[in-house]
Structure formats: structure tokens, C-alpha cells
Short mmCIF file of N, CA and C in Angstrom, two decimals:
data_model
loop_
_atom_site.label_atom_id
_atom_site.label_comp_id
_atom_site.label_asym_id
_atom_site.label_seq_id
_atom_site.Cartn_x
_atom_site.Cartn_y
_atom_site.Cartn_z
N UNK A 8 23.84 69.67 174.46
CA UNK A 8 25.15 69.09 174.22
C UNK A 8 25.86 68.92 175.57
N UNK A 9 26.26 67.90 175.41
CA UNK A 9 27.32 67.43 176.86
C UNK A 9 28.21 68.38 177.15
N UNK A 10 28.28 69.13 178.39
CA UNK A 10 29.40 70.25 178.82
C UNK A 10 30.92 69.26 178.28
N UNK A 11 30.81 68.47 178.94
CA UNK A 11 32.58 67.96 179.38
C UNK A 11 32.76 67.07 177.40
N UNK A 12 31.95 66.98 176.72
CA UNK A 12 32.24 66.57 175.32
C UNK A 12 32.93 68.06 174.40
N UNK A 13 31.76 69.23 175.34
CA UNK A 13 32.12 70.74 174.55
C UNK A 13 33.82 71.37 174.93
N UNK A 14 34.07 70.81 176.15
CA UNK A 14 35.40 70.76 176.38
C UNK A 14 36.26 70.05 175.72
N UNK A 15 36.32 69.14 175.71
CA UNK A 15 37.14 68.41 174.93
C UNK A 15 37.29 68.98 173.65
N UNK A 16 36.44 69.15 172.74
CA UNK A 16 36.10 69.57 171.26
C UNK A 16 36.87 71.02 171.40
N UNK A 17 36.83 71.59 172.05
CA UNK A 17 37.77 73.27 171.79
C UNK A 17 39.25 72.37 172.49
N UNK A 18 39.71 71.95 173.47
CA UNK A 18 40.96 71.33 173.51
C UNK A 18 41.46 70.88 171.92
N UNK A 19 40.85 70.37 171.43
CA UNK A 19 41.37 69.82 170.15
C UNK A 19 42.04 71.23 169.11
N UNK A 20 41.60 72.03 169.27
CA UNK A 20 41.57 73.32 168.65
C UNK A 20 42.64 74.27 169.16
N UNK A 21 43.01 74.20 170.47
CA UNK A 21 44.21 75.01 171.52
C UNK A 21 45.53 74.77 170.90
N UNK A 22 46.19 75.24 170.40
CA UNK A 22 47.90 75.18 170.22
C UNK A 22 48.42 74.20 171.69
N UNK A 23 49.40 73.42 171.83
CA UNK A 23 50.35 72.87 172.74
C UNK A 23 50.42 73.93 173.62
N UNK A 24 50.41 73.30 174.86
CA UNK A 24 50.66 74.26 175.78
C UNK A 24 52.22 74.28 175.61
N UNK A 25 52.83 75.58 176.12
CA UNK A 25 54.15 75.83 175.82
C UNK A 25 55.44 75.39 176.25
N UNK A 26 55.52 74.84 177.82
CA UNK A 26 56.15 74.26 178.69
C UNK A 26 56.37 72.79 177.66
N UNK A 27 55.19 72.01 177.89
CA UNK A 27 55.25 70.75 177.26
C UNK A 27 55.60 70.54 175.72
N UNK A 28 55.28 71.42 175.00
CA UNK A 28 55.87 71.51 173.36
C UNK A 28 57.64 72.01 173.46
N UNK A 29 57.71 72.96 174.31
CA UNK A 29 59.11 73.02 174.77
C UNK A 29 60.02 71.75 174.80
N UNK A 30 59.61 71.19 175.90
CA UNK A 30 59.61 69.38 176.54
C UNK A 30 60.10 68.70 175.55
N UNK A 31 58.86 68.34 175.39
CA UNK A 31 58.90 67.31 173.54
C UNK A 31 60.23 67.85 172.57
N UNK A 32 60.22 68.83 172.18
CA UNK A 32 61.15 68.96 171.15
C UNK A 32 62.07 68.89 171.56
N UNK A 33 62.78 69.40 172.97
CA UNK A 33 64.36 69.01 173.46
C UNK A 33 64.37 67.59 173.46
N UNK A 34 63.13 66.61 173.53
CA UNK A 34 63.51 65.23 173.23
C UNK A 34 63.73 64.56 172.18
N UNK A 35 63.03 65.02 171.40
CA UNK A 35 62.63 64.55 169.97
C UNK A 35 63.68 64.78 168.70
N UNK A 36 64.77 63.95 169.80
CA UNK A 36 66.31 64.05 168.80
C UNK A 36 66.29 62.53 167.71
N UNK A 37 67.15 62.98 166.53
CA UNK A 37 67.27 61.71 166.03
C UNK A 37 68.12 60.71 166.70
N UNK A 38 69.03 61.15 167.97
CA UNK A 38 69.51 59.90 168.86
C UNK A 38 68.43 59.28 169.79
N UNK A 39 67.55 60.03 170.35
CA UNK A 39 66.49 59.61 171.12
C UNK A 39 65.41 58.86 170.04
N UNK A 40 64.71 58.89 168.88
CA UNK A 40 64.60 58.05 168.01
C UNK A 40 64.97 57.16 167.49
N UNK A 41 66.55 57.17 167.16
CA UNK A 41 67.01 55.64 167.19
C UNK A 41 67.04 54.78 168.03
N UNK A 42 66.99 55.36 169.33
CA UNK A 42 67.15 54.24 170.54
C UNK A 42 65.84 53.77 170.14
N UNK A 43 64.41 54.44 170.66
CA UNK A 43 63.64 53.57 170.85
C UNK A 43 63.24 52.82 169.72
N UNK A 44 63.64 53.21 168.07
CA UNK A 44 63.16 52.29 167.70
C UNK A 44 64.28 50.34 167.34
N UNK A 45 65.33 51.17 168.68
CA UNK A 45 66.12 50.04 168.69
C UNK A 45 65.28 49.02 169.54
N UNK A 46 64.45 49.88 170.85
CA UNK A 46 63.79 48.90 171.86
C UNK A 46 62.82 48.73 171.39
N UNK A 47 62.07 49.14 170.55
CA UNK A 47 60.84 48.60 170.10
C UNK A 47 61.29 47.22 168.79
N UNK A 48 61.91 47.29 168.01
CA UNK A 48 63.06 46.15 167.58
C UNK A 48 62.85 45.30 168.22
N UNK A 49 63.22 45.47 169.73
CA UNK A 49 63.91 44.45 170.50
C UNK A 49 62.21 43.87 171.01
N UNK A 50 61.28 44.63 171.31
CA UNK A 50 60.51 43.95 171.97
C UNK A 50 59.23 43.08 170.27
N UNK A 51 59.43 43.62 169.02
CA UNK A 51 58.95 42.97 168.06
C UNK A 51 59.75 41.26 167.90
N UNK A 52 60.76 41.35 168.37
CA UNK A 52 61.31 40.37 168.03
C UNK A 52 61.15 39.24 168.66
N UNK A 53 60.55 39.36 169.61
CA UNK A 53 59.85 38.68 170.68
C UNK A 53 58.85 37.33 170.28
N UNK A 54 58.00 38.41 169.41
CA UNK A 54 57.28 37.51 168.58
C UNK A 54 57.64 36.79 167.82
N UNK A 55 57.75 35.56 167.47
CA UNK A 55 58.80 34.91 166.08
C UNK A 55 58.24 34.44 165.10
N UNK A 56 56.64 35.39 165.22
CA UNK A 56 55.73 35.35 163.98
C UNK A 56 56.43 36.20 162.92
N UNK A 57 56.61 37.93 163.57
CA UNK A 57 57.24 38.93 162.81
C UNK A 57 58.74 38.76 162.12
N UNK A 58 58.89 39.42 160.67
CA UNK A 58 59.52 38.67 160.05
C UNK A 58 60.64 40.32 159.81
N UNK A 59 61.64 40.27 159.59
CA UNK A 59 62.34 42.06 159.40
C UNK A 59 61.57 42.52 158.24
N UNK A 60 61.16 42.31 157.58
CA UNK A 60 60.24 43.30 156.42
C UNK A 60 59.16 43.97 157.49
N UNK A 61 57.74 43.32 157.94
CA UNK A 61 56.89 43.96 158.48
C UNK A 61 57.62 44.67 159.80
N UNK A 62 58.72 44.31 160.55
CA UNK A 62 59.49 45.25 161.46
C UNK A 62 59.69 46.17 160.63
N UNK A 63 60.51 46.37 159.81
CA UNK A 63 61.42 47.38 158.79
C UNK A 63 60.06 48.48 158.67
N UNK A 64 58.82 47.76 158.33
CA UNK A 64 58.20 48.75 157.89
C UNK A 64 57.30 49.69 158.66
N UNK A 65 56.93 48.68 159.50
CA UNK A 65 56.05 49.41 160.94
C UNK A 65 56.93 50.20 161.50
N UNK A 66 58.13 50.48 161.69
CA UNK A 66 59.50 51.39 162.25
C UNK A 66 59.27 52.80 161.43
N UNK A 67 59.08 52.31 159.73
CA UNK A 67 59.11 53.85 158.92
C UNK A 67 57.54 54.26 159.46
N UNK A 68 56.61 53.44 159.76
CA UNK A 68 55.46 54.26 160.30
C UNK A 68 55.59 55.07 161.48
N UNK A 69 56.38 54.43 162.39
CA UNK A 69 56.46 54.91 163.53
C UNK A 69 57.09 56.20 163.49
N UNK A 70 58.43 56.41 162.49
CA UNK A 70 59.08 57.18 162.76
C UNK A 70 58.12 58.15 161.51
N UNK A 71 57.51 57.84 161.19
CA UNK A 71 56.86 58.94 160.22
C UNK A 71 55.95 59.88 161.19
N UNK A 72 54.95 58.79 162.27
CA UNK A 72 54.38 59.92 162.95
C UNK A 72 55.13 60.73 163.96
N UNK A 73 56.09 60.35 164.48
CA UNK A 73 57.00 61.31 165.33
C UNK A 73 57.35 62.10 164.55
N UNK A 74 57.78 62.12 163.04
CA UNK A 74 58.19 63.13 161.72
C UNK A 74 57.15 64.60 162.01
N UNK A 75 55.53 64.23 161.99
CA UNK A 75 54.66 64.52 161.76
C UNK A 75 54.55 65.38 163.36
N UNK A 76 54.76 64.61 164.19
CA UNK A 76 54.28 65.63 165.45
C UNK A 76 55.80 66.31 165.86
N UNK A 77 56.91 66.42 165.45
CA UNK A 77 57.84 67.15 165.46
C UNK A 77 57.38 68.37 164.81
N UNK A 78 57.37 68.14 163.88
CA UNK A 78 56.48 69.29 162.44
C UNK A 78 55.82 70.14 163.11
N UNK A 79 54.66 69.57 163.80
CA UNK A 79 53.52 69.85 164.32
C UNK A 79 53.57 70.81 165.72
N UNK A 80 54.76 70.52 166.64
CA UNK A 80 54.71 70.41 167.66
C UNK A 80 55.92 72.45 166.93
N UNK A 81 56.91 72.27 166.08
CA UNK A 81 57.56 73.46 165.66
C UNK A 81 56.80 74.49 164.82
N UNK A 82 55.73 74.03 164.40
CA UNK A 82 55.22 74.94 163.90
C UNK A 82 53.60 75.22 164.54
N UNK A 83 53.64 75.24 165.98
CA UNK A 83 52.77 75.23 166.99
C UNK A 83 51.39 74.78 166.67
N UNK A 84 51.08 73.97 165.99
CA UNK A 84 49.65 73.60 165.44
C UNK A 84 48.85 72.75 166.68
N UNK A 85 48.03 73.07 166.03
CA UNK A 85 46.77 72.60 167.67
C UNK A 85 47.33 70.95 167.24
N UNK A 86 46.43 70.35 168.47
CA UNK A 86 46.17 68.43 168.26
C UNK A 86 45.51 68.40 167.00
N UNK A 87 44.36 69.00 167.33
CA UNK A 87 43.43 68.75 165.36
C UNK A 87 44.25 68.74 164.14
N UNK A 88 44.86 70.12 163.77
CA UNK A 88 45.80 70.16 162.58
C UNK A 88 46.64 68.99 163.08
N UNK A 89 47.37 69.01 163.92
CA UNK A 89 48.32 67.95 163.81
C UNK A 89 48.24 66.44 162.94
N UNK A 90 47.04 66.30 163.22
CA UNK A 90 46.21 64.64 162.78
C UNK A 90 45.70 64.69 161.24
N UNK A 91 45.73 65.99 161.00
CA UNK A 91 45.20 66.44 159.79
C UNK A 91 46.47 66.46 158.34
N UNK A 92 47.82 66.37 159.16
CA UNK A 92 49.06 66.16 158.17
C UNK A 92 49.08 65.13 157.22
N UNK A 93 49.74 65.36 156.40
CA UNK A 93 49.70 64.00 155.31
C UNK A 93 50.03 62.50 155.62
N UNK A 94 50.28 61.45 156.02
CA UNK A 94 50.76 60.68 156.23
C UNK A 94 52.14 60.33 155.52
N UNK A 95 53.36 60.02 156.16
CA UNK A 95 54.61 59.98 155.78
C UNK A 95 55.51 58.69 156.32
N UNK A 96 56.12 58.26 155.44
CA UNK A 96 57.09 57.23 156.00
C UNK A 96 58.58 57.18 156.25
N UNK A 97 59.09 57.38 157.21
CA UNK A 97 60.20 58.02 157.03
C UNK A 97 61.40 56.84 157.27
N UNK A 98 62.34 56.64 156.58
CA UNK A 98 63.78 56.02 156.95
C UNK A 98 64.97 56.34 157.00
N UNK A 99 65.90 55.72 157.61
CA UNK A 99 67.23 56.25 157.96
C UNK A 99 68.03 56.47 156.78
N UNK A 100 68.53 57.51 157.17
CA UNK A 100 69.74 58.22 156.12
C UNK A 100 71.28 57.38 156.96
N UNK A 101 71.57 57.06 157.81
CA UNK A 101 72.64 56.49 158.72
C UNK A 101 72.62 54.87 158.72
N UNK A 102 73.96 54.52 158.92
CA UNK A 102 73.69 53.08 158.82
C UNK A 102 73.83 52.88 160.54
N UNK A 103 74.57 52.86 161.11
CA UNK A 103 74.85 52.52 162.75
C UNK A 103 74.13 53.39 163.51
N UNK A 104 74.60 54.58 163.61
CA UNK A 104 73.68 55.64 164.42
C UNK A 104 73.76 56.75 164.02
N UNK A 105 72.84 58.01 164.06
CA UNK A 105 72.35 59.50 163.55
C UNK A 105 73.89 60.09 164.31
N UNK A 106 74.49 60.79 163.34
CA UNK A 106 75.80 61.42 163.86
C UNK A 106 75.88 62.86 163.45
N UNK A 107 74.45 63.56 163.37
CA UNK A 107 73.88 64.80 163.45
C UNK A 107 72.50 65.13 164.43
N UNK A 108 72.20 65.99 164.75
CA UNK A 108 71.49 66.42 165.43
C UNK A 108 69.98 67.09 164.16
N UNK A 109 70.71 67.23 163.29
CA UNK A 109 69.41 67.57 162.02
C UNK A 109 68.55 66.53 161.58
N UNK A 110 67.52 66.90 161.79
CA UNK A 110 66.44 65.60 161.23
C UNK A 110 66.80 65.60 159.65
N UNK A 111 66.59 66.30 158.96
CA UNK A 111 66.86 66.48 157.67
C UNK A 111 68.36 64.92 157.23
N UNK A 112 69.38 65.37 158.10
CA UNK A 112 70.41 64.81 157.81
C UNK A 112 70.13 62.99 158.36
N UNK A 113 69.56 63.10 158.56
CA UNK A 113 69.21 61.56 159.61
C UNK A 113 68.42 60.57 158.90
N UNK A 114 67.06 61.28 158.51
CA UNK A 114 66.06 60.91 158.03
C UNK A 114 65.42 61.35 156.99
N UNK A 115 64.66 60.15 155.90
CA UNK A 115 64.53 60.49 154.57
C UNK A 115 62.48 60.60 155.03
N UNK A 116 61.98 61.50 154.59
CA UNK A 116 60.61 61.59 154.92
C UNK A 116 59.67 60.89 153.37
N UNK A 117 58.92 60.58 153.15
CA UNK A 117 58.03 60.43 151.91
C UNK A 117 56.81 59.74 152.24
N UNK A 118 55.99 60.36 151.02
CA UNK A 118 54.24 59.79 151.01
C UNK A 118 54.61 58.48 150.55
N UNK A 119 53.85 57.78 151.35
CA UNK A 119 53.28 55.64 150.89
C UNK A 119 52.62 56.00 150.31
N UNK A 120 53.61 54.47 148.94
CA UNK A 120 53.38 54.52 147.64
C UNK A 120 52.77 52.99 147.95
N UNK A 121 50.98 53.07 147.60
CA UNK A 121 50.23 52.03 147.79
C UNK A 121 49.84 51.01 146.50
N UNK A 122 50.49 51.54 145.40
CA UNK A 122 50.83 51.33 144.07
C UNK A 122 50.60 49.73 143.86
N UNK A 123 51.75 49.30 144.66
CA UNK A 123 52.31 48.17 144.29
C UNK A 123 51.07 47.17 145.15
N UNK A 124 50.18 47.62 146.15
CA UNK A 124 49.69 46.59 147.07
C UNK A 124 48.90 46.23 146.51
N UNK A 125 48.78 44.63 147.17
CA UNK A 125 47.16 43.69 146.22
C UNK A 125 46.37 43.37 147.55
N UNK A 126 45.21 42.93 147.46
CA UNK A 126 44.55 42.75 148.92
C UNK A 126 44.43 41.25 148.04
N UNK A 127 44.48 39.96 149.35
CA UNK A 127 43.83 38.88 149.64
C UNK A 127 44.28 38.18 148.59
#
């Protein structure tokens, strides 16, 4: 077996180092979330293929996996578990901007409901 593959494979397994999970979570505010998914907005719009539904919805993906590695990152779980969480879609509880610091209060979390989709 490849040394530097056997490395990698136990990295996956290590909890966050502590400094940097520290890091992350003093960032990982719901004001620092709304911004970027104001600039990411701004740079979808670019395209004038994309229409606000598929924006609207790629945003609850986005903000679902930051949901997910917030989670992840507070309840010290390696990279592996992390990837291993349920998938979630999350949207705003606020209409203008998050005027709490609680994720809870900000943002609504839930499992995609694939129910309704038809292919082709």
C-alpha cells in the first residue's frame, strides 16, 4: 500500500485540529453567511441563463453544507464523520439581514423532499 495514500486515509479519521476549528467557528456567523451568499448572488447573476428559483435553491444547498460543517466542526467530528451527515437544506428565517447571532434564530434547517421531482 502507498505510504502517502496510508496518510491521507488516517487524516480523514483525526478530529480538526484545534486552532483552525477554533478559526472557523468565530467565522461561521449568520452575518458572515449572509454576506457571502449575497456575493455569490451577485456573481450567479452574471450568468443570464440562471433564473432566481435555481439561485434560491443552490443558496439552501450551500447554506445547508456550512449548516453541516458548523455541526461538525462544534461537535469536533473528524473530516470523515463530517461527510457522513445527512444532507440538509437550509433557509432564511430573516427577511433583510440575520439580527441574531443564533443559527437556530436565522436559519430554518430540513431534509430534501425529492418527492415532487420528475427526471427528463
Amino acid at each position: 500500500m502507498n505510504i502517502s495514500l496510508l496518510l491521507e486515509f488516517v487524516i480523514y479519521f483525526q478530529p480538526w485540529d484545534e486552532q483552525l476549528r477554533e478559526r472557523l467557528l468565530s467565522l461561521l456567523t449568520p452575518m458572515f453567511v449572509h454576506r457571502l451568499c449575497l456575493e455569490i448572488k451577485k456573481l450567479f447573476m452574471i450568468d443570464t441563463t440562471n433564473n432566481r428559483f435555481l439561485i434560491s435553491n443552490q443558496l439552501k444547498v450551500f447554506r445547508g453544507q456550512i449548516w453541516n460543517l458548523r455541526l461538525a466542526l462544534l461537535e469536533n467530528e473528524s473530516p470523515l464523520k463530517m461527510i457522513q451527515r445527512p444532507l440538509v437544506i437550509v433557509t432564511k428565517r430573516y427577511h433583510r439581514y440575520p439580527t441574531s447571532d443564533v443559527w437556530e434564530e436565522c436559519f430554518k434547517a430540513k431534509t430534501p423532499d425529492y418527492s415532487g421531482r420528475r427526471c427528463c
